[in-house]
Coordinates of C-alpha atoms in Angstrom, one line a residue:
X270 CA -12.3 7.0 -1.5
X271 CA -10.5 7.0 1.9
X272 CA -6.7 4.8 1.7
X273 CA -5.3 8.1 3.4
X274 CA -4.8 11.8 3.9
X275 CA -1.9 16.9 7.8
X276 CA -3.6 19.8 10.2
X277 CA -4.9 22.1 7.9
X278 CA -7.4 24.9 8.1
X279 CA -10.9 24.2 7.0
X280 CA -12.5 27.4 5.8
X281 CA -16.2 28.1 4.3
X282 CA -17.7 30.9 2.6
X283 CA -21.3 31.2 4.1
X284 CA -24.2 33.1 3.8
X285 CA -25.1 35.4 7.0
X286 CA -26.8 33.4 9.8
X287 CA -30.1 32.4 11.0
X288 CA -30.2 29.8 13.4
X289 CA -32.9 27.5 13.7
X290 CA -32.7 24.7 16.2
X291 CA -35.6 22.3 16.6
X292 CA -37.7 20.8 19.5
X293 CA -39.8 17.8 20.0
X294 CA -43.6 18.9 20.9
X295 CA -45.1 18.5 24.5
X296 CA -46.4 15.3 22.7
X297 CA -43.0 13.8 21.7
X298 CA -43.8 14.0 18.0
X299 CA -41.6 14.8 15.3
X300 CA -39.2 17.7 15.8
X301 CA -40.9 21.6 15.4
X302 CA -38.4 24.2 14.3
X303 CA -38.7 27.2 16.3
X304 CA -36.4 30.2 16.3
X305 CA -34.5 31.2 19.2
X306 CA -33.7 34.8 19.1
X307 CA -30.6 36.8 20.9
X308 CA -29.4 40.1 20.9
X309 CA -26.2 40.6 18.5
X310 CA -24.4 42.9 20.4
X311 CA -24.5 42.8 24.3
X312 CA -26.5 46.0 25.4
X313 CA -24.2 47.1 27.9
X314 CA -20.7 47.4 25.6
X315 CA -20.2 49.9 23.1
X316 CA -19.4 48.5 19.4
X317 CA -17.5 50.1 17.0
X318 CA -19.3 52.2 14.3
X319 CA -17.6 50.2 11.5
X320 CA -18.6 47.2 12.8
X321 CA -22.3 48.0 12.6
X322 CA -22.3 49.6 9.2
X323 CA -20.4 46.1 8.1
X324 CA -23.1 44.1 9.5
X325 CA -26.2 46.3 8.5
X326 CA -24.6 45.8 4.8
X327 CA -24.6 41.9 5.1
X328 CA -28.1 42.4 6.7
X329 CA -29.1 44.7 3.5
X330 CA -27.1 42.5 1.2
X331 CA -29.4 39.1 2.2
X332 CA -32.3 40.9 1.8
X333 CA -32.1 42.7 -1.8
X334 CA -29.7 39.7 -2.8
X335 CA -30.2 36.5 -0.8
X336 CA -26.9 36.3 0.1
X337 CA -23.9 37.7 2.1
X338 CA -20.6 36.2 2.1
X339 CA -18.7 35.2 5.0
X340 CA -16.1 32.8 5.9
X341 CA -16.2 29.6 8.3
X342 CA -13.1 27.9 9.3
X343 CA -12.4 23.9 10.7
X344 CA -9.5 23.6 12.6
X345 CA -7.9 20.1 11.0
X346 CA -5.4 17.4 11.8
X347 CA -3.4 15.1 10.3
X348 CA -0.3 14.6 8.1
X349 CA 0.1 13.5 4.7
X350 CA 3.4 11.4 5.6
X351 CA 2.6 7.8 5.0
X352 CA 4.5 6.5 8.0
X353 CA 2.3 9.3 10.8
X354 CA -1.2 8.3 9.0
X355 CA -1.1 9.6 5.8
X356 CA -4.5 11.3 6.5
X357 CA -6.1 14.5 7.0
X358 CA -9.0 15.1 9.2
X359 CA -11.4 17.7 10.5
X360 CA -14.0 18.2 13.8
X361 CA -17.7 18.7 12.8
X362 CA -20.0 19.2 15.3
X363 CA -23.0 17.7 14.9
X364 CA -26.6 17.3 16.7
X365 CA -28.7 19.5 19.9
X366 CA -26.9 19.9 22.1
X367 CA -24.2 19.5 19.4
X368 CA -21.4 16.7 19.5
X369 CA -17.6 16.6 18.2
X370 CA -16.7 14.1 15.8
X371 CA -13.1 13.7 14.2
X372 CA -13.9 12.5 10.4
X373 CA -11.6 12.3 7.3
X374 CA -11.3 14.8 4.6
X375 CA -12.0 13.4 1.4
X376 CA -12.6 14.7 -2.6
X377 CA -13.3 11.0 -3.5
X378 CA -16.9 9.7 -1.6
X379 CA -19.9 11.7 -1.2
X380 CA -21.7 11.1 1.8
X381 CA -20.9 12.4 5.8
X382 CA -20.9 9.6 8.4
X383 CA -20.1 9.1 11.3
X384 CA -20.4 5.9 14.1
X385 CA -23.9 5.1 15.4
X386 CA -24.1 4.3 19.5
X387 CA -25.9 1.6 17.5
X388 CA -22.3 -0.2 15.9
X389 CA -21.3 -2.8 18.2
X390 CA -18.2 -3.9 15.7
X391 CA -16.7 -0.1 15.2
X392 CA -13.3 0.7 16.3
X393 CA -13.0 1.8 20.5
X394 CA -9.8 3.4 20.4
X395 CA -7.9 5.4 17.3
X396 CA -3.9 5.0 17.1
X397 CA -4.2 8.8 16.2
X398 CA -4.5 9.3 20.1
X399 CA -8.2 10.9 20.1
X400 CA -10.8 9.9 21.7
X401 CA -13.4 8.0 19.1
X402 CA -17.5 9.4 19.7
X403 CA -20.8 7.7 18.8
X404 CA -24.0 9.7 17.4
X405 CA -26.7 9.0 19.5
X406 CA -29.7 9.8 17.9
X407 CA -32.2 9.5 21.0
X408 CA -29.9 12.2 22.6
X409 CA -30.3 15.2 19.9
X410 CA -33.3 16.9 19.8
X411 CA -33.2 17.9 16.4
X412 CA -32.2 14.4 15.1
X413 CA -34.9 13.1 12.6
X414 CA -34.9 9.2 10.8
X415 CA -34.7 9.3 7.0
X416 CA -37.8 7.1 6.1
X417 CA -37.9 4.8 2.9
X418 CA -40.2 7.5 0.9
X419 CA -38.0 10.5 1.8
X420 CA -36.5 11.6 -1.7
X421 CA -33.7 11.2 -0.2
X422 CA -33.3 7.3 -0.2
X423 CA -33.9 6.8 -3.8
X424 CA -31.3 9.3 -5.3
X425 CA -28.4 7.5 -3.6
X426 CA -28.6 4.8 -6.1
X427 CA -25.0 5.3 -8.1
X428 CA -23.5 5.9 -4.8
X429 CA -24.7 3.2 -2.3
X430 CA -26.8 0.4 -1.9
X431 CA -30.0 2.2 -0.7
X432 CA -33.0 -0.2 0.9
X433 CA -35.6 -0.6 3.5
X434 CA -33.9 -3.2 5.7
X435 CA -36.1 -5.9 7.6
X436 CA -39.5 -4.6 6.4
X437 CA -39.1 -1.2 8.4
X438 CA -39.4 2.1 7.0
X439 CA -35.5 3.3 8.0
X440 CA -33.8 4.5 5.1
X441 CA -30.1 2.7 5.2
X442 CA -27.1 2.7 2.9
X443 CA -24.1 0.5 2.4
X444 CA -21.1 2.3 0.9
X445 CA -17.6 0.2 -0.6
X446 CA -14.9 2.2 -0.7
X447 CA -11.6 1.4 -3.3
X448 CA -9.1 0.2 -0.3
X449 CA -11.8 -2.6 0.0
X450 CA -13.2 -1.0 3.0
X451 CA -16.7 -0.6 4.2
X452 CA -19.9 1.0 6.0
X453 CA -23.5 0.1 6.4
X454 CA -26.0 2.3 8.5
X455 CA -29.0 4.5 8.4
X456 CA -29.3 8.3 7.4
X457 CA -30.0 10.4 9.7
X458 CA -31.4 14.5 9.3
X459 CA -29.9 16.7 11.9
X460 CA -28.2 20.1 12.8
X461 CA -24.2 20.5 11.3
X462 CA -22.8 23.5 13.3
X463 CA -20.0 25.9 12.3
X464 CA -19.0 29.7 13.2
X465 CA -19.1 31.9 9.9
X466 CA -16.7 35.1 9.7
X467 CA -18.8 38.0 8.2
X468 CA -15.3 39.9 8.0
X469 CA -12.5 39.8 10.4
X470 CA -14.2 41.7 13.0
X471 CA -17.3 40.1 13.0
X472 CA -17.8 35.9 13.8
X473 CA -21.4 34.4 14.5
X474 CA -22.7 30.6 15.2
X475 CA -24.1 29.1 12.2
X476 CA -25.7 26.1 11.7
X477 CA -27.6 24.0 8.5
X478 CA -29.8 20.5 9.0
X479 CA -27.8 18.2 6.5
X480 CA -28.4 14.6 5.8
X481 CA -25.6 12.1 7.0
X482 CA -24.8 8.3 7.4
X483 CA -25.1 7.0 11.0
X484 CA -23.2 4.1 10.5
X485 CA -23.8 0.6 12.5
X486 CA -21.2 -1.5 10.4
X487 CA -17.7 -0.7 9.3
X488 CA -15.3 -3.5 7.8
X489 CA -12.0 -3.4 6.1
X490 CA -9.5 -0.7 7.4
X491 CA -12.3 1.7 8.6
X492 CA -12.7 -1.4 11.3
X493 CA -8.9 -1.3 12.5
X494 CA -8.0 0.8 15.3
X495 CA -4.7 2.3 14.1
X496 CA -6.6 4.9 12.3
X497 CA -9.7 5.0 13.3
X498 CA -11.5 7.9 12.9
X499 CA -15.2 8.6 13.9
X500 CA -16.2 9.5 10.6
X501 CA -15.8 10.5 7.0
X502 CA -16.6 14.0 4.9
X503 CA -17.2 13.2 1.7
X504 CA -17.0 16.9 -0.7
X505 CA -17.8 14.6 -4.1
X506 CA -20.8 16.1 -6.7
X507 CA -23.1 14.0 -5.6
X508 CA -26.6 15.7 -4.6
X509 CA -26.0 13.9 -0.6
X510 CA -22.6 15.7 -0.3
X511 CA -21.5 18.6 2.2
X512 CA -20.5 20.8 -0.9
X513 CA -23.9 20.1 -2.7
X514 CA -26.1 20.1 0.3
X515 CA -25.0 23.2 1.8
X516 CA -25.1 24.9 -1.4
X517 CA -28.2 23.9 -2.6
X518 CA -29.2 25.8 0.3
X519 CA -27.8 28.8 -0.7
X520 CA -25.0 28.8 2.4
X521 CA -22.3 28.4 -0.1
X522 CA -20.9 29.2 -3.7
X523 CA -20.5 25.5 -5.3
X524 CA -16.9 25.6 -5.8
X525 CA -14.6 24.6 -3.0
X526 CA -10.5 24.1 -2.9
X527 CA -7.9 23.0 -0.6
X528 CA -4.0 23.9 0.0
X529 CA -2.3 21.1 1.6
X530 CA 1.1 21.2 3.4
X531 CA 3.3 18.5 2.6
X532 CA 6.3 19.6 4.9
X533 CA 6.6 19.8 8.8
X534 CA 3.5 18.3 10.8
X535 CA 1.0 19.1 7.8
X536 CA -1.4 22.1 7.6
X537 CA -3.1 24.2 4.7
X538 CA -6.2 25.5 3.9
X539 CA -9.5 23.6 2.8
X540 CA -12.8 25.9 1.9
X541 CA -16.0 26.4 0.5
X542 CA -15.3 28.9 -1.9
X543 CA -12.7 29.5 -5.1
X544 CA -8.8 30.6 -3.9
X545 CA -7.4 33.5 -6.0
X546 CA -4.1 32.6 -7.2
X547 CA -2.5 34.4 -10.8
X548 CA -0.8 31.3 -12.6
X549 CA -4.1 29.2 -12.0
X550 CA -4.3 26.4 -14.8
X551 CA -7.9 24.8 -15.5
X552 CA -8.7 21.2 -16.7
X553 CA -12.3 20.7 -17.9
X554 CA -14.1 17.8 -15.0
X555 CA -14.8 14.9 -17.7
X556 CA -18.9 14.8 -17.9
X557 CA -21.2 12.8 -16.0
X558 CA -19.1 10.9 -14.0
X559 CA -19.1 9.8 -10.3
X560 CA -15.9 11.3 -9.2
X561 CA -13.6 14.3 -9.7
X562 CA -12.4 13.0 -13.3
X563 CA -10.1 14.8 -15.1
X564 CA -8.1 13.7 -19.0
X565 CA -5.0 13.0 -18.4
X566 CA -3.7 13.4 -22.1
X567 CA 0.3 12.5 -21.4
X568 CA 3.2 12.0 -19.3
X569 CA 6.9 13.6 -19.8
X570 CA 9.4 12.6 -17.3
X571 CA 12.3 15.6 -17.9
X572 CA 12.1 16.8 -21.5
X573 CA 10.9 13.2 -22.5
X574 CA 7.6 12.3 -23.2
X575 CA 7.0 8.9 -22.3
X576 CA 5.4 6.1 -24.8
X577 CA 2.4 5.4 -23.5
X578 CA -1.1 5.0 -25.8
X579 CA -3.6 7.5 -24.9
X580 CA -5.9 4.5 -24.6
X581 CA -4.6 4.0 -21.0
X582 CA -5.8 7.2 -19.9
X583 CA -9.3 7.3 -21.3
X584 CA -12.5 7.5 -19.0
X585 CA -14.4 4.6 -18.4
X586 CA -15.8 2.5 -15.8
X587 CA -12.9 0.7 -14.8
X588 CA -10.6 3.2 -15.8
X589 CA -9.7 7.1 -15.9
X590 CA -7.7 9.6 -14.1
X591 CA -9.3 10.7 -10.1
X592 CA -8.5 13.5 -7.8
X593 CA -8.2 12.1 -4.4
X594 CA -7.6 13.8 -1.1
X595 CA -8.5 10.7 0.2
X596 CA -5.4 8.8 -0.9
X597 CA -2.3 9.0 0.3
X598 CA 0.3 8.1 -2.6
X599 CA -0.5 8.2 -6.1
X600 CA -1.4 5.8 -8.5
X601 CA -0.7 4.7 -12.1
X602 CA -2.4 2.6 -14.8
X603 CA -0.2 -0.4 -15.2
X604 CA 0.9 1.2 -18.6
X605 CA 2.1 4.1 -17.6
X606 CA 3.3 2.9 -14.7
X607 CA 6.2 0.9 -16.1
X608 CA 7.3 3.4 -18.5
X609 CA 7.3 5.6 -15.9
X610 CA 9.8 3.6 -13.6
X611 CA 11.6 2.8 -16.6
X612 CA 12.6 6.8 -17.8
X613 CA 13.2 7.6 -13.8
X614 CA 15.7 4.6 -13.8
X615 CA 17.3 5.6 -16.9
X616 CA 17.6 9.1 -16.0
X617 CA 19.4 8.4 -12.8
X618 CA 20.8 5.2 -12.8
X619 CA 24.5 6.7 -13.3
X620 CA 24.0 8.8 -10.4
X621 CA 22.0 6.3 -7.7
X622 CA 21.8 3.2 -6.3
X623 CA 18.8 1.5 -7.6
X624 CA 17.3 -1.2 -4.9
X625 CA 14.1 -2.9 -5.0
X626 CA 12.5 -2.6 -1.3
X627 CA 9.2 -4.4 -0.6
X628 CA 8.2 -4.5 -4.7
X629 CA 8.8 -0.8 -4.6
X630 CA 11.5 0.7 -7.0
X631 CA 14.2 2.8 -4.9
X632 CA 17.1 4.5 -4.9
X633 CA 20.4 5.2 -2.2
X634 CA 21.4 8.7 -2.9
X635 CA 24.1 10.5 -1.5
X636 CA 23.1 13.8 -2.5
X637 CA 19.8 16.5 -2.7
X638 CA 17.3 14.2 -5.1
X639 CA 16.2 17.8 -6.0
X640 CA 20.4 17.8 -7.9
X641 CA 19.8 14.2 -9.2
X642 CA 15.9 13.6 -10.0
X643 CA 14.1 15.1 -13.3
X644 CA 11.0 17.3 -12.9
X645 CA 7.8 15.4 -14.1
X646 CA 5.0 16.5 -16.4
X647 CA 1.3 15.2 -15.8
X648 CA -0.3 16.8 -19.2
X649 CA -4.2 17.3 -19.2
X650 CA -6.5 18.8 -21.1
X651 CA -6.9 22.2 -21.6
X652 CA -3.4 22.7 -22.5
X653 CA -3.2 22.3 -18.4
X654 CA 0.1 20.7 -17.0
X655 CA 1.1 19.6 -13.5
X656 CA 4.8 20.3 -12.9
X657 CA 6.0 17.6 -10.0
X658 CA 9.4 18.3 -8.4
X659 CA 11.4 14.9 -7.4
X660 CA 9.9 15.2 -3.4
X661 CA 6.2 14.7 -5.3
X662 CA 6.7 11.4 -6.8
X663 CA 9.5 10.5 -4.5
X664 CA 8.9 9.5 -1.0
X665 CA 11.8 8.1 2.1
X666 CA 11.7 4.2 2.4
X667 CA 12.5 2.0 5.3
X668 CA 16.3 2.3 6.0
X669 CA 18.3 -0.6 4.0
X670 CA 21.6 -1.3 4.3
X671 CA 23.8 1.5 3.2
X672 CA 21.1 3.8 4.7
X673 CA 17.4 5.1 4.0
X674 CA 16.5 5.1 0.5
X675 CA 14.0 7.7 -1.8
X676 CA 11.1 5.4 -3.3
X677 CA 9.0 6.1 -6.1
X678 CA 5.4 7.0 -4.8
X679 CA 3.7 6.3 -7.8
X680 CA 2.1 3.2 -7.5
X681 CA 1.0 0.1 -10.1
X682 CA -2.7 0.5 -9.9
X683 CA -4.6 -2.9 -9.8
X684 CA -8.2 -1.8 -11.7
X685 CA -6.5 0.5 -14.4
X686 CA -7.8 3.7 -12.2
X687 CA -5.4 6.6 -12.1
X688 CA -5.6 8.1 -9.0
X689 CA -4.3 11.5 -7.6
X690 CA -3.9 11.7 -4.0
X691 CA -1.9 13.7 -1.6
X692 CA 1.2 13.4 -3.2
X693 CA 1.2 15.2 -6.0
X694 CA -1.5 17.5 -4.9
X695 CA 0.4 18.8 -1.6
X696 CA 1.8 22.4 -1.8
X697 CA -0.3 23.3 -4.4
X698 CA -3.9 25.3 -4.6
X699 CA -6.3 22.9 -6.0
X700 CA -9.9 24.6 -7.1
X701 CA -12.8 22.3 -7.6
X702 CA -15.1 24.7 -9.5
X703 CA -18.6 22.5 -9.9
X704 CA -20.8 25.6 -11.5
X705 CA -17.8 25.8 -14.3
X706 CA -17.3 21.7 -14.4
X707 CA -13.4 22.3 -14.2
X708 CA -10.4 21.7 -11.8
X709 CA -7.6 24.0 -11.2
X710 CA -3.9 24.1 -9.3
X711 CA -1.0 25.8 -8.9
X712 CA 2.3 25.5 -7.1
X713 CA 2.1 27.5 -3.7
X714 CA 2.8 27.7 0.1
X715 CA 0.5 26.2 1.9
X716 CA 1.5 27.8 5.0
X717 CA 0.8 31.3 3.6
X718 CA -2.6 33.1 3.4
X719 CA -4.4 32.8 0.5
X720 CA -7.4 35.1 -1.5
X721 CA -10.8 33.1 -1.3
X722 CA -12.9 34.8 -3.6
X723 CA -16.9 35.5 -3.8
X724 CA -17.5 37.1 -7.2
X725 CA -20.3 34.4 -8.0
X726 CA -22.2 37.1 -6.1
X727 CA -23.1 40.4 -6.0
X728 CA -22.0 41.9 -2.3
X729 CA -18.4 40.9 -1.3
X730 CA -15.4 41.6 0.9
X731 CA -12.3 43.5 0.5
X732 CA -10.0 44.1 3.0
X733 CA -12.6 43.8 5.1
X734 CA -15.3 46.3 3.4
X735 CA -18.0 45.5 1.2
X736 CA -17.6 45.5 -2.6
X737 CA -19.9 45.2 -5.7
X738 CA -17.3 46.2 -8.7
X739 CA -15.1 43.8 -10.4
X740 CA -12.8 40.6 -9.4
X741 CA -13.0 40.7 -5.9
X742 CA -11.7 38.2 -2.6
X743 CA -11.4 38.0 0.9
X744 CA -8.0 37.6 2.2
X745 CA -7.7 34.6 4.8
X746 CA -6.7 36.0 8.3
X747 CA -7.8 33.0 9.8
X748 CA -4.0 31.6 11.1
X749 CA -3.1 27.7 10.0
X750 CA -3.2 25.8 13.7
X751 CA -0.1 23.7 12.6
X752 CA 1.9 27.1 11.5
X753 CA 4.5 28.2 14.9

């Protein structure tokens, strides 16, 4: 649910590789797999003996358990300021010989797309300064067409408009996202490329055939050069998703989290796999729904808890509370909304100077808003609260006279949807934990390492060294790009 999203570090936890590329037949037929093989180690260096134990274990571990973890990190771009984009984004490489595309990072769509050489109406140029790419299927040898009776085209139907256009036998898609923007295409079967860390010492080339959207059509803000990106990773629940994709084929746990950096030029963490943290707080997902849903029960602003009927927050299908990386600010159910503006004006009215700056509720302030500004409470279920410091619901207008004024971020939402996006979830550890149906979070720095652990499975790293007994993790060494 792109409206927008700072560099952060992309990490996976992966199973140890096999690499299987594919090549069309003398005959030009459909794509046959074969298996290129290589020597692990080059035969004329000497290779510590630590380092081969490590990797005979993962060898040993894949065989007796099916799986070996291993972590894979995207480098990734961005900022979650609204006036420099307001949008993270990653590089995946996709395609033989495989191609970069820059595509955003987001918790509320499903599917990965990128732009078709086909798409005579996308974007040419990105105000982000990088250069924009176009898949070309004819030029990948491992590229396949999704046909009409591939599986695959008929379980799309909550998520896109799925059809057979103009009698062919091309399965194509048509996805609307909330900020009224749009893509149309065809899927596509191909090689997704990324280099999995058996331990610190040990890094291989790993690569998974995934299903994605080559799209042809893009409307709405996805058409606009400003921010145009090549592309979109959707990590929703959906079957057609990176998350469920790769772990359906075993390559990952299905759980993934993020840490986003909300100071400075942006940064964090994203990865396949659960981050450790001690004073983790769960909210039960909210059942058979299309996005990350959670129950938003109530909403305090200081030690008040605000009036609002618990009718506004309850899940339906045009309304409900969504987690978002997708979206930049954060938005309200018209409810809540206005006795939220209301308690921050009447908590800081003596001390401010409220101004109204294009419709948006502000304030001049002459000191820290961290002195004058109560905390806020989001209350969920599972006894699971969200503490947000003023800088999380606050964010700097344009400059007025008498200066540049703090805003309210929290938005009036126009369909009754609460949505979370980056600015409340910034600086804190969020854990999407599909196999338990629950979200976590936690307050942290983002610029720090974090603890990604593995314990879904039997053989993990510690320090470096495997490990079959009790809560274990693998601590990130993999530095944040954006960090000096």
């Amino acid at each position: 649910m792109p409206v927008n999203t700072g560099g952060v570090l992309l990490i996976v936890l992966l199973v140890a590789i096999t690499v299987t590329p594919a090549v069309c037949d003398d005959r030009g037929q459909s794509p046959v797999r074969v298996l290129t093989l290589a020597r692990a180690f080059p035969a004329n260096k000497s290779v510590e003996l630590d380092i081969l134990k490590a990797r005979d274990h993962v060898r040993h571990a894949r065989i007796l358990q099916g799986f070996a973890g291993g972590v894979v990190d995207f480098n990734v771009f961005g900022t979650s300021d609204p006036y420099y984009g307001g949008l993270y984004f990653t590089k995946v490489k996709l395609g033989t010989p495989p191609k970069e595309f820059n595509v955003q990072i987001d918790t509320g769509s499903d599917i990965l797309w990128v732009s078709c050489s086909s798409c005579s109406d996308c974007p040419g140029s990105s105000g982000f300064g990088i250069p924009l790419n176009f898949f070309d299927v004819a030029s990948s040898r491992t590229a396949s067409m999704v046909s009409c009776s591939d599986s695959v085209c008929s379980s799309n139907i909550k998520i896109a408009d799925a059809s057979c256009s103009n009698g062919g036998d091309l399965c194509s898609y048509e996805f609307h996202y909330a900020d009224d923007s749009g893509t149309s295409g065809h899927y596509i079967n191909d090689l997704l490329y990324f280099d999995t860390v058996i331990n610190p010492s040990m890094i291989a080339n790993s690569s998974a055939f995934i299903t994605f959207g080559c799209s042809t059509y893009q409307s709405g803000g996805l058409a606009k050069s400003d921010k145009a990106m090549d592309g979109i990773i959707g990590f929703g629940q959906h079957r057609l998703s990176v998350i469920s994709q790769l772990s359906a084929q075993g390559i990952t746990p299905k759980v993934f989290s993020h840490c986003l950096r909300g100071d400075g030029n942006g940064g964090g963490k994203l990865v396949l796999g659960e981050i450790l943290a001690p004073t983790m707080v769960y909210s039960p997902l909210v059942p058979s729904q299309l996005h990350y849903n959670l129950e938003l029960q109530s909403i305090a602003v200081g030690e008040q808890l605000l009036p609002i009927d618990t009718s506004a927050f309850a899940t339906s299908d045009n309304q409900g509370t969504i987690v978002d990386s997708g979206t930049t600010l954060t938005y309200l159910a018209p409810q809540a909304y206005y006795a939220f503006v209301d308690a921050i004006n009447a908590a800081v009215s003596q001390l401010v100077t409220p101004i109204i700056s294009k419709d948006t509720q502000c304030y001049l302030v002459t000191s820290s808003v961290a002195m004058i500004f109560p905390k806020v409470s989001l209350n969920f279920a599972g006894d699971a609260s969200m503490i947000l410091k003023p800088e999380k619901y606050l964010v700097l207008g344009d400059p007025v006279d008498g200066g540049v004024p703090w805003c309210i971020g929290f938005q009036k939402s126009l369909n009754g949807i609460t949505v979370l996006g980056d600015l409340v979830l910034k600086d804190k550890i969020f854990v999407y934990d599909l196999s338990r149906n629950r979200i976590g979070w936690t307050d942290y720095d983002c610029s720090a390492d974090v603890n990604v652990s593995i314990k879904s499975y039997s053989n993990e790293f510690v320090n470096g060294h495997l490990n079959g007994e009790e809560d274990r993790f693998f601590p990130s060494s993999i530095p944040d790009p954006t960090r000096s």
